């Protein structure tokens, strides 16, 4: 056996630790992006409902050209 193989067999945890950390980091970033996208969509919906409640249906009909 070579020296590197011997080292790898005795330190397998140290060798596999960085890829494991990278996988958890990538999953965390993916999950955070999904959560933030959902929060942004929710805020846009609340904003649209707030506009509708403040201005009412008359303004929306006037903008669309409906009497």
PDB file of C-alpha atoms in Angstrom:
ATOM      1  CA  UNK A   1       0.000   0.000   0.000  1.00  0.00           C
ATOM      2  CA  UNK A   2       1.111   3.492  -0.680  1.00  0.00           C
ATOM      3  CA  UNK A   3       1.495   6.120   1.968  1.00  0.00           C
ATOM      4  CA  UNK A   4      -1.499   8.056   0.654  1.00  0.00           C
ATOM      5  CA  UNK A   5      -3.771   4.992   0.784  1.00  0.00           C
ATOM      6  CA  UNK A   6      -2.751   4.317   4.352  1.00  0.00           C
ATOM      7  CA  UNK A   7      -3.419   7.941   5.282  1.00  0.00           C
ATOM      8  CA  UNK A   8      -6.794   7.848   3.519  1.00  0.00           C
ATOM      9  CA  UNK A   9      -7.875   4.716   5.362  1.00  0.00           C
ATOM     10  CA  UNK A  10      -6.957   6.146   8.733  1.00  0.00           C
ATOM     11  CA  UNK A  11      -8.396   9.634   8.054  1.00  0.00           C
ATOM     12  CA  UNK A  12     -11.514   8.843   6.017  1.00  0.00           C
ATOM     13  CA  UNK A  13     -13.625  11.154   8.172  1.00  0.00           C
ATOM     14  CA  UNK A  14     -11.406  14.163   7.485  1.00  0.00           C
ATOM     15  CA  UNK A  15     -11.494  13.367   3.776  1.00  0.00           C
ATOM     16  CA  UNK A  16     -15.305  13.117   3.598  1.00  0.00           C
ATOM     17  CA  UNK A  17     -16.110  16.043   5.872  1.00  0.00           C
ATOM     18  CA  UNK A  18     -15.728  18.958   3.365  1.00  0.00           C
ATOM     19  CA  UNK A  19     -18.010  17.408   0.706  1.00  0.00           C
ATOM     20  CA  UNK A  20     -20.599  16.772   3.406  1.00  0.00           C
ATOM     21  CA  UNK A  21     -20.409  20.392   4.512  1.00  0.00           C
ATOM     22  CA  UNK A  22     -20.765  21.550   0.919  1.00  0.00           C
ATOM     23  CA  UNK A  23     -23.893  19.429   0.433  1.00  0.00           C
ATOM     24  CA  UNK A  24     -25.526  20.886   3.550  1.00  0.00           C
ATOM     25  CA  UNK A  25     -24.567  24.417   2.498  1.00  0.00           C
ATOM     26  CA  UNK A  26     -26.027  23.915  -0.985  1.00  0.00           C
ATOM     27  CA  UNK A  27     -29.256  22.494   0.481  1.00  0.00           C
ATOM     28  CA  UNK A  28     -29.510  25.430   2.894  1.00  0.00           C
ATOM     29  CA  UNK A  29     -29.055  27.963   0.103  1.00  0.00           C
ATOM     30  CA  UNK A  30     -31.642  26.196  -2.067  1.00  0.00           C
ATOM     31  CA  UNK A  31     -34.144  26.101   0.807  1.00  0.00           C
ATOM     32  CA  UNK A  32     -33.560  29.783   1.657  1.00  0.00           C
ATOM     33  CA  UNK A  33     -34.156  30.802  -1.965  1.00  0.00           C
ATOM     34  CA  UNK A  34     -37.431  28.866  -2.040  1.00  0.00           C
ATOM     35  CA  UNK A  35     -38.583  30.443   1.230  1.00  0.00           C
ATOM     36  CA  UNK A  36     -37.679  33.953   0.070  1.00  0.00           C
ATOM     37  CA  UNK A  37     -39.469  33.435  -3.249  1.00  0.00           C
ATOM     38  CA  UNK A  38     -42.589  32.313  -1.411  1.00  0.00           C
ATOM     39  CA  UNK A  39     -42.405  35.281   0.961  1.00  0.00           C
ATOM     40  CA  UNK A  40     -42.029  37.704  -1.958  1.00  0.00           C
ATOM     41  CA  UNK A  41     -45.070  36.243  -3.713  1.00  0.00           C
ATOM     42  CA  UNK A  42     -47.072  36.485  -0.505  1.00  0.00           C
ATOM     43  CA  UNK A  43     -46.085  40.131  -0.038  1.00  0.00           C
ATOM     44  CA  UNK A  44     -47.114  40.917  -3.613  1.00  0.00           C
ATOM     45  CA  UNK A  45     -50.513  39.334  -3.010  1.00  0.00           C
ATOM     46  CA  UNK A  46     -51.017  41.306   0.200  1.00  0.00           C
ATOM     47  CA  UNK A  47     -49.987  44.498  -1.610  1.00  0.00           C
ATOM     48  CA  UNK A  48     -52.474  43.837  -4.394  1.00  0.00           C
ATOM     49  CA  UNK A  49     -55.256  43.160  -1.893  1.00  0.00           C
ATOM     50  CA  UNK A  50     -54.368  46.311   0.027  1.00  0.00           C
ATOM     51  CA  UNK A  51     -54.504  48.407  -3.156  1.00  0.00           C
ATOM     52  CA  UNK A  52     -57.841  46.881  -4.015  1.00  0.00           C
ATOM     53  CA  UNK A  53     -59.254  47.610  -0.575  1.00  0.00           C
ATOM     54  CA  UNK A  54     -57.944  51.207  -0.564  1.00  0.00           C
ATOM     55  CA  UNK A  55     -58.947  52.190  -4.082  1.00  0.00           C
ATOM     56  CA  UNK A  56     -61.946  49.909  -4.426  1.00  0.00           C
ATOM     57  CA  UNK A  57     -63.323  48.345  -7.553  1.00  0.00           C
ATOM     58  CA  UNK A  58     -64.282  51.655  -9.169  1.00  0.00           C
ATOM     59  CA  UNK A  59     -60.694  52.664  -9.885  1.00  0.00           C
ATOM     60  CA  UNK A  60     -59.882  49.246 -11.342  1.00  0.00           C
ATOM     61  CA  UNK A  61     -62.910  49.457 -13.597  1.00  0.00           C
ATOM     62  CA  UNK A  62     -61.978  53.020 -14.626  1.00  0.00           C
ATOM     63  CA  UNK A  63     -58.436  51.973 -15.547  1.00  0.00           C
ATOM     64  CA  UNK A  64     -59.751  49.056 -17.589  1.00  0.00           C
ATOM     65  CA  UNK A  65     -62.237  51.323 -19.342  1.00  0.00           C
ATOM     66  CA  UNK A  66     -65.301  49.593 -17.943  1.00  0.00           C
ATOM     67  CA  UNK A  67     -68.107  51.962 -16.867  1.00  0.00           C
TER      68      UNK A  67
END
